[in-house]
Coordinates of C-alpha atoms in Angstrom, one line a residue:
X1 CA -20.2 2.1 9.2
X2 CA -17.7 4.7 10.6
X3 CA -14.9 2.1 10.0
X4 CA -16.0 1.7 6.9
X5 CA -16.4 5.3 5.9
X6 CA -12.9 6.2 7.3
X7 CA -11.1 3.0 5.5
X8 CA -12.7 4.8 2.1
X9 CA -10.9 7.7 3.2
X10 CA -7.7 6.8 3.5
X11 CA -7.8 5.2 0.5
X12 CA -8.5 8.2 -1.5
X13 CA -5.6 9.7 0.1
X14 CA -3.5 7.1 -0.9
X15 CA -4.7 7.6 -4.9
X16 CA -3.9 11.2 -4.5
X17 CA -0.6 10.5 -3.6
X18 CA 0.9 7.2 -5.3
X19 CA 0.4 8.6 -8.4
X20 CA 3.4 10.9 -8.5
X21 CA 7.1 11.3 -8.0
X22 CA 8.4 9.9 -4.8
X23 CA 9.0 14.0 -3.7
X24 CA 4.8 14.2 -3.7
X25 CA 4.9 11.8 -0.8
X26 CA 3.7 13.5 2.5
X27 CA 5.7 11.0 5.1
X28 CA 5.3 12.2 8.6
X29 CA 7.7 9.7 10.5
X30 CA 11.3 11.0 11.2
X31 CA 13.0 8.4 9.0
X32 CA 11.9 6.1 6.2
X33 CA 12.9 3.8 3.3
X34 CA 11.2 1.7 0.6
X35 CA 13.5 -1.0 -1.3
X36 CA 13.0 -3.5 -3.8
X37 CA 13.4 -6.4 -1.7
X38 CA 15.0 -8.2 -4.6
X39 CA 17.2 -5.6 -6.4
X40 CA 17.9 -4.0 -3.4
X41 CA 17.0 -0.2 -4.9
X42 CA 16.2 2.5 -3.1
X43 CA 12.9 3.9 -3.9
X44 CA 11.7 6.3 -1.2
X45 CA 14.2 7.7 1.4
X46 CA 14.1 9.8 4.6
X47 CA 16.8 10.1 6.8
X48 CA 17.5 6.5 5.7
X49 CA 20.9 7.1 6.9
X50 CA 20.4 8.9 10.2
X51 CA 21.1 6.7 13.3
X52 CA 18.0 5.3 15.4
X53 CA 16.5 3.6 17.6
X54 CA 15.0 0.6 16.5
X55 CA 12.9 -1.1 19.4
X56 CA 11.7 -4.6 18.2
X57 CA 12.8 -4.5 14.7
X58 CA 16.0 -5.4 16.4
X59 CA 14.3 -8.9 16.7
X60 CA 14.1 -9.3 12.6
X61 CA 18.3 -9.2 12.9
X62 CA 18.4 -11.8 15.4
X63 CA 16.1 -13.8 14.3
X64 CA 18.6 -14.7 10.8
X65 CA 21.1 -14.3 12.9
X66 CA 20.0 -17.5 14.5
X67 CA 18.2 -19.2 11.8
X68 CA 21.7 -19.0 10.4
X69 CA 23.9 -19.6 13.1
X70 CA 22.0 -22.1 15.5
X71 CA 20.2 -25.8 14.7
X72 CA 16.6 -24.8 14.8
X73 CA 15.8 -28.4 16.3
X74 CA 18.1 -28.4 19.1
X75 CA 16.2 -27.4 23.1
X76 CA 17.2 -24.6 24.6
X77 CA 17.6 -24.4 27.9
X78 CA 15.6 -21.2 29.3
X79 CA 17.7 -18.9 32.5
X80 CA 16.5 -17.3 35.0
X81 CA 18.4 -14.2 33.3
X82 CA 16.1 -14.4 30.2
X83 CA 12.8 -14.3 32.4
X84 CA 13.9 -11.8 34.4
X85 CA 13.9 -9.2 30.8
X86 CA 11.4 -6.6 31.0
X87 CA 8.7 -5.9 28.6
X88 CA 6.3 -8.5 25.8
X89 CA 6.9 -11.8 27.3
X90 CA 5.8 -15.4 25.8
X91 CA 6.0 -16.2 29.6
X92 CA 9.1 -18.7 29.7
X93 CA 10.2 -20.7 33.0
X94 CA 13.3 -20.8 34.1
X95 CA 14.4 -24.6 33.7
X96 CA 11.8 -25.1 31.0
X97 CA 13.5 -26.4 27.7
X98 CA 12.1 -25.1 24.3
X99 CA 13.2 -25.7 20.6
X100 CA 15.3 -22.8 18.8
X101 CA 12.5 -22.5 15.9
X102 CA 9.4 -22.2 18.3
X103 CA 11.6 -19.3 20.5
X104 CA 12.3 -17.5 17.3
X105 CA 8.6 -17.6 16.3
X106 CA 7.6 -16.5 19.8
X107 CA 10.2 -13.5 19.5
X108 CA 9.2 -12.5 15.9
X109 CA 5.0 -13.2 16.0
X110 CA 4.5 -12.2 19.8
X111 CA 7.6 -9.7 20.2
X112 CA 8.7 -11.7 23.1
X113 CA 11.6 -10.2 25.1
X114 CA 12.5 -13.6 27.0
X115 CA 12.4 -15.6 24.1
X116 CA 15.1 -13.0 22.5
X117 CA 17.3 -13.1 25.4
X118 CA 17.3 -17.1 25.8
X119 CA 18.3 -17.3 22.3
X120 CA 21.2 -15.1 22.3
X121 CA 22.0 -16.9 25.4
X122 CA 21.6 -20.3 23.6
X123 CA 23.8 -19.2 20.9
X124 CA 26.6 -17.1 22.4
X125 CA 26.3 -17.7 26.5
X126 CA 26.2 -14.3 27.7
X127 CA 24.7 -10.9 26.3
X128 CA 28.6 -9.2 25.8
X129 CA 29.8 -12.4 23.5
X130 CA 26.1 -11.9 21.6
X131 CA 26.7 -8.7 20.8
X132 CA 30.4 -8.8 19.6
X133 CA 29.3 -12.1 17.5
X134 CA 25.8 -10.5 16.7
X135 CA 27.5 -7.3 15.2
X136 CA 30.2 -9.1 12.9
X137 CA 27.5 -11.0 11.2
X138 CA 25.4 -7.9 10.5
X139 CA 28.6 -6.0 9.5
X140 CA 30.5 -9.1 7.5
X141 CA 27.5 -11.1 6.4
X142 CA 25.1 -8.4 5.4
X143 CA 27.6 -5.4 4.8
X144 CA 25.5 -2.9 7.2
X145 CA 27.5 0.0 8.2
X146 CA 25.8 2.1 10.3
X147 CA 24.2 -0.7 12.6
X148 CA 26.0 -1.4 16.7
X149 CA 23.2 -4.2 18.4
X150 CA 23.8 -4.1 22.3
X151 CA 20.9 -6.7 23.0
X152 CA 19.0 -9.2 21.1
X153 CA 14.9 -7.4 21.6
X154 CA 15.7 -3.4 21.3
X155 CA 14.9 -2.5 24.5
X156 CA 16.6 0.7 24.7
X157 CA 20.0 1.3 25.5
X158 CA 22.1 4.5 24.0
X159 CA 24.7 2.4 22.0
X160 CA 21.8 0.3 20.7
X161 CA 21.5 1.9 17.0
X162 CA 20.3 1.7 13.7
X163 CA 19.1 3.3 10.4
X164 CA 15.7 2.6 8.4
X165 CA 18.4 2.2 5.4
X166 CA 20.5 -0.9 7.4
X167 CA 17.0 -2.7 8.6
X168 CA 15.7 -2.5 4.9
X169 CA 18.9 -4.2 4.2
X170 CA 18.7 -6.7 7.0
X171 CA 15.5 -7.5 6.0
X172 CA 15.3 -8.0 2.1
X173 CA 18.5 -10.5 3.4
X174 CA 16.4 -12.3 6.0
X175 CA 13.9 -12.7 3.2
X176 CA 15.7 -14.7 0.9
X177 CA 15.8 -17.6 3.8
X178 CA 12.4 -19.7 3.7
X179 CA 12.1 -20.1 7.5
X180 CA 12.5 -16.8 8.0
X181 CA 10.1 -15.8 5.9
X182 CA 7.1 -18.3 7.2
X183 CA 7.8 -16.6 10.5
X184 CA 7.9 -13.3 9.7
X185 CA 4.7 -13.9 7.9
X186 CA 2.9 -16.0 10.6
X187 CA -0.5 -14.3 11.5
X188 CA -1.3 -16.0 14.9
X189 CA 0.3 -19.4 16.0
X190 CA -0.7 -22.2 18.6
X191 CA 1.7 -21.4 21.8
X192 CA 1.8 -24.4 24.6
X193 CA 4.6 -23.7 27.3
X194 CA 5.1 -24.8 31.2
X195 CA 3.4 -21.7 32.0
X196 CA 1.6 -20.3 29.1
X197 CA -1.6 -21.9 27.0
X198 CA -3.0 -19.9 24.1
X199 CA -2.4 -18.4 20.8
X200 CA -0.4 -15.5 20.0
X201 CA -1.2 -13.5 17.2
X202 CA 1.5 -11.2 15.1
X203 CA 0.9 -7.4 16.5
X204 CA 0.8 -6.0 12.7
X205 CA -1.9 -4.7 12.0
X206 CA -0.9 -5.0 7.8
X207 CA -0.6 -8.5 8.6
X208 CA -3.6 -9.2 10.4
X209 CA -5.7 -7.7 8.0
X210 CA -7.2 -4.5 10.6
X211 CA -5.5 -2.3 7.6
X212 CA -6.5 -3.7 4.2
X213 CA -3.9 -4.0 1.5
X214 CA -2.9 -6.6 -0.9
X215 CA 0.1 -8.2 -0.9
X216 CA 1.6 -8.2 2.5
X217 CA 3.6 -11.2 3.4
X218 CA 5.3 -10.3 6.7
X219 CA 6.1 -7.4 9.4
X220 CA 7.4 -5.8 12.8
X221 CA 6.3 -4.1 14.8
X222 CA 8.2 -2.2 18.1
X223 CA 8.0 0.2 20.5
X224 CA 10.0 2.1 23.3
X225 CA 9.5 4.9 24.6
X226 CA 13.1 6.7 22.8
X227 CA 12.3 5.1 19.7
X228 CA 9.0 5.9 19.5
X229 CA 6.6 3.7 16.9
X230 CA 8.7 1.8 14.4
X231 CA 7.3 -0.9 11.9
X232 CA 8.9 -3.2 9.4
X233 CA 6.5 -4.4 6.6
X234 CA 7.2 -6.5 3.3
X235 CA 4.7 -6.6 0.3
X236 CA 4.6 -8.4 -2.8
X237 CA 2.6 -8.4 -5.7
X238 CA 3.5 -10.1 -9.3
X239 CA 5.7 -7.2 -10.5
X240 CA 7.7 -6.5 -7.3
X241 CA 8.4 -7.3 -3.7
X242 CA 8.9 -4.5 -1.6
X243 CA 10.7 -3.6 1.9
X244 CA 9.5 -0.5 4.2
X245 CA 10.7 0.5 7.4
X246 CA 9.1 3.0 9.1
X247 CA 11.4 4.7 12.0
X248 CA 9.9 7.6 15.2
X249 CA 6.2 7.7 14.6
X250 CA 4.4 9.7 17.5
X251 CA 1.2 7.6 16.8
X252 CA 0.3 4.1 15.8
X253 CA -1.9 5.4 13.4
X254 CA 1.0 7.6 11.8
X255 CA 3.3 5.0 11.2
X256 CA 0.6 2.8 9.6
X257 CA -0.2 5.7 7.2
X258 CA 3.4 5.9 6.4
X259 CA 3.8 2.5 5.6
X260 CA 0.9 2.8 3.5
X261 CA 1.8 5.6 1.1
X262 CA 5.3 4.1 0.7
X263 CA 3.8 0.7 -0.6
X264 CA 1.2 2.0 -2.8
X265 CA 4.0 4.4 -4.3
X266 CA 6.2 1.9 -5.0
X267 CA 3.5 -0.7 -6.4
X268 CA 2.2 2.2 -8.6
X269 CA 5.5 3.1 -10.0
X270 CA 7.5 0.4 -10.1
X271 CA 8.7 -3.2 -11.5
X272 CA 11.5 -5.6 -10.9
X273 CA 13.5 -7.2 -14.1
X274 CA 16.0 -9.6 -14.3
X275 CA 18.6 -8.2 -16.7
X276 CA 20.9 -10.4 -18.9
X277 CA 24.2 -9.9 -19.3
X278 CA 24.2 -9.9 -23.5
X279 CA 21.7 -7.0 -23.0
X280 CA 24.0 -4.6 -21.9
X281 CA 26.2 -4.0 -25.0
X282 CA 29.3 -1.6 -24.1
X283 CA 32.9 -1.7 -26.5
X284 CA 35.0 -1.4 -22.6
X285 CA 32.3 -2.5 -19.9
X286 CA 30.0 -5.7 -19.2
X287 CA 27.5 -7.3 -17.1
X288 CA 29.1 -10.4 -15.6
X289 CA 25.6 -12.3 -14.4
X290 CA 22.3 -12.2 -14.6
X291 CA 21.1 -9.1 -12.2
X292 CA 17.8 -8.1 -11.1
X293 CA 16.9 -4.4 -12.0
X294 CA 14.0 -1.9 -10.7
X295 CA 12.4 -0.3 -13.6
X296 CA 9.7 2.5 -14.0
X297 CA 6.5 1.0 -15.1
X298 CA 5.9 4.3 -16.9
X299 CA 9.0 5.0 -18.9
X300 CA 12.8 4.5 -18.4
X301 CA 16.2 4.1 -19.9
X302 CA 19.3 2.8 -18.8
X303 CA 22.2 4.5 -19.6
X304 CA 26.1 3.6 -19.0
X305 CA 28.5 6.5 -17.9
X306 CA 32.5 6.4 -18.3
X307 CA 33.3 5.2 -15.4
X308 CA 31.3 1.8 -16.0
X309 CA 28.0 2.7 -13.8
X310 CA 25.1 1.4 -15.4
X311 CA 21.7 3.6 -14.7
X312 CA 18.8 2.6 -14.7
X313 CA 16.8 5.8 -14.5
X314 CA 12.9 6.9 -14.9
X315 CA 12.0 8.7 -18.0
X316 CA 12.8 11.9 -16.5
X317 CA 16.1 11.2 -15.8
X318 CA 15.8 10.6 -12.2
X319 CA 18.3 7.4 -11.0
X320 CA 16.2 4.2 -9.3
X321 CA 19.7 1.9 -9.5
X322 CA 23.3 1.9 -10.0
X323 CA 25.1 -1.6 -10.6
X324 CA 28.9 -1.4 -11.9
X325 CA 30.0 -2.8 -14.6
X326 CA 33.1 -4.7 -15.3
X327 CA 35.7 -3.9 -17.5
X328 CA 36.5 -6.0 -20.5
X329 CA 40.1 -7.6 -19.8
X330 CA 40.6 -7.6 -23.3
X331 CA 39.2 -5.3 -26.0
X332 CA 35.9 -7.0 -27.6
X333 CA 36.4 -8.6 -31.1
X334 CA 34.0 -6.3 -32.7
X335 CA 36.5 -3.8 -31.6
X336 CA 39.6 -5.7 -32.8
X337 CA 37.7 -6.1 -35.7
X338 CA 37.4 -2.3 -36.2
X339 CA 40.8 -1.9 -35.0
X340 CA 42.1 -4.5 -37.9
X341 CA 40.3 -3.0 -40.4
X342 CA 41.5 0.6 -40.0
X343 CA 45.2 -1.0 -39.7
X344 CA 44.7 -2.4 -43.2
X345 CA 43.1 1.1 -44.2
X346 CA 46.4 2.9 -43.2
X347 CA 48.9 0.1 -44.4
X348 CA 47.1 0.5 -47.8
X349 CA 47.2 4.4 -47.6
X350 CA 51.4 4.2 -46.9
X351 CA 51.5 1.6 -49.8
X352 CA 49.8 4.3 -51.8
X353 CA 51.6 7.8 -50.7
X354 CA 54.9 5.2 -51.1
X355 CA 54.2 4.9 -54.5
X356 CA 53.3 8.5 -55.3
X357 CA 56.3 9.4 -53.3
X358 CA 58.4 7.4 -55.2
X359 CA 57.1 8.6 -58.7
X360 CA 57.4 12.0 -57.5
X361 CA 60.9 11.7 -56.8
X362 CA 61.9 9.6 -60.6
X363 CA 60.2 12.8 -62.4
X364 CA 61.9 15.0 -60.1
X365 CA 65.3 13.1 -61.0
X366 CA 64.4 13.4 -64.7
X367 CA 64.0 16.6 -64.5
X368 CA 67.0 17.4 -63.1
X369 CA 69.0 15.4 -65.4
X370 CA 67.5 17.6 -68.4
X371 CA 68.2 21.0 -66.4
X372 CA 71.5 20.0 -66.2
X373 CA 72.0 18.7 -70.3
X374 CA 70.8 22.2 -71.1
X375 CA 73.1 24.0 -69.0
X376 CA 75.9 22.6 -70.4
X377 CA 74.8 23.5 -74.2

């Protein structure tokens, strides 16, 4: 009954706060950001841009990184270097061989530390070539800027950084790739190894179902001691997928509340649209493709400025996206069109101050002529 009672509570928290501008929101973690996973707009920030530590959410970068870079069917070969790592284990033995896919899902769904350090192993043979590789594909791949990865799990070293704004970035792009996305959104999983016989259950408490609220399809959790709590959590409902990340909670229960507001917020306010190119209509700017757009479900407008940005802003003017435009090449026909037509508006005036000029000038002549014949009378 008390869990019951204090689930109700939250809950009317959360309607006395989703209903408002993203300013009303009363986010208690140091840093924070909700995107739109598919648009890529910034919804909610704070100190999105600050550099952090990340703990496990590191694990979300490498596990694209080796979806993408490694064969997911090919055994891996476990060190004694990777069971040596401190921290969550899935309990690997050194000698034992394991498949890429099933050390990624017992990195992402159990946070295991060994199964991150066998993989960058795997993939780049020791931690310093990992890191250099590791950071160009972040950097080159997913354009983060802010982002320098020293080990594949987070455990905490003070060149290991990140921002909320970077991971919401890594992960909407880890989202797009199907087997990332069945990992990340694994509940619990059936884990048989040399040394370890049982199930392992994701440690998100979103994603479990402890914290009740539609639509969530994945998360992260992590935790050192310099980093504090930090959670990564994706949501989706028909109108929207969104991305939080949740940086330097003092308290589990903080960071979960966090996450909350954020995704009721955006689920309240917003919608994605895909935009057509013929729908942006501009006499020196276009849309080149097909682009998806964040609106406001209340009331919004899109405007295009000089410079070719195209806003898409709430009704009161606040900006949720900026996409630029391209510029025409060539100046549209319906502007040759105008231009053509006021060219044959002035040839046809000179034709017509010609004339007048001209008539002007054989009465002026006649004139003359009779000023003169009377002068000589």
């Amino acid at each position: 009954m008390k869990k019951v009672f204090s689930i109700l509570i939250m809950v009317l928290l959360l309607c006395n706060h989703t209903t408002g501008s993203a300013s009303t929101l009363d986010i208690k973690s140091e840093a924070a950001i909700l995107i739109d996973s598919q648009s890529g707009a910034v919804l909610y920030e704070k100190n999105a841009k600050q550099k952090m530590y990340p703990a496990s959410l590191t694990k979300i970068a490498t596990a694209i990184y080796a979806i993408e870079r490694g064969n997911l069917a090919n055994m891996v070969t476990i060190t004694k270097e990777a069971t040596e790592v401190d921290g969550t284990k899935v309990y690997l033995n050194e000698g034992e061989e394991v498949p890429l896919k099933k050390l990624i899902q017992g990195m992402l769904i159990n946070s295991g530390n060994d199964a991150a350090e066998a993989i960058a192993l795997h993939l780049d043979g020791n931690r310093e070539a990992f890191s250099r590789h590791f950071n160009d594909f972040l950097q080159n791949k997913i354009n983060v800027q802010n982002t320098h990865f020293t080990n594949p799990h987070g455990l905490f070293e003070g060149s290991h950084y990140t921002t909320a704004e970077d991971l919401a970035k890594i992960t909407s792009y880890a989202l797009h790739n199907d087997t990332f996305k069945e990992i990340y959104g694994t509940k619990e999983l059936k884990w048989v190894g040399e040394s370890w016989d049982t199930t392992i259950f994701t440690h998100h408490r979103m994603l479990k179902g402890e914290i009740p609220l539609e639509g969530i399809i994945g998360g992260k959790t992590g935790f050192v001691t310099e980093a504090k709590q930090t959670l990564a959590t994706s949501a989706e409902n028909e109108k929207i997928s969104l991305t939080a990340i949740v940086l330097k909670a003092d308290h589990k229960k903080g960071i979960y509340q966090d996450t909350q507001l954020l995704l009721e917020y955006g689920f309240a306010r917003f919608q994605t649209s895909l935009l057509e190119p013929s729908e942006v209509k501009h006499n020196k700017y276009y849309l080149p493709n097909e682009t998806f757009i964040t609106e406001d479900l209340q009331e919004g407008r899109q405007t295009v400025l000089d410079n070719g940005e195209l806003l898409i802003e709430t009704g009161s003017g606040e900006t949720i996206q900026t996409i630029q435009l391209e510029k025409h090449e060539r100046e549209p026909v319906e502007s040759k069109v105008e231009q053509t037509k006021q060219e044959h508006e002035e040839d046809h005036a000179t034709v017509i101050y010609g004339a007048a000029v001209f008539v002007l000038a054989g009465l002026l002549v006649g004139m003359k002529n009779k000023i003169f014949k009377y002068l000589r009378r």
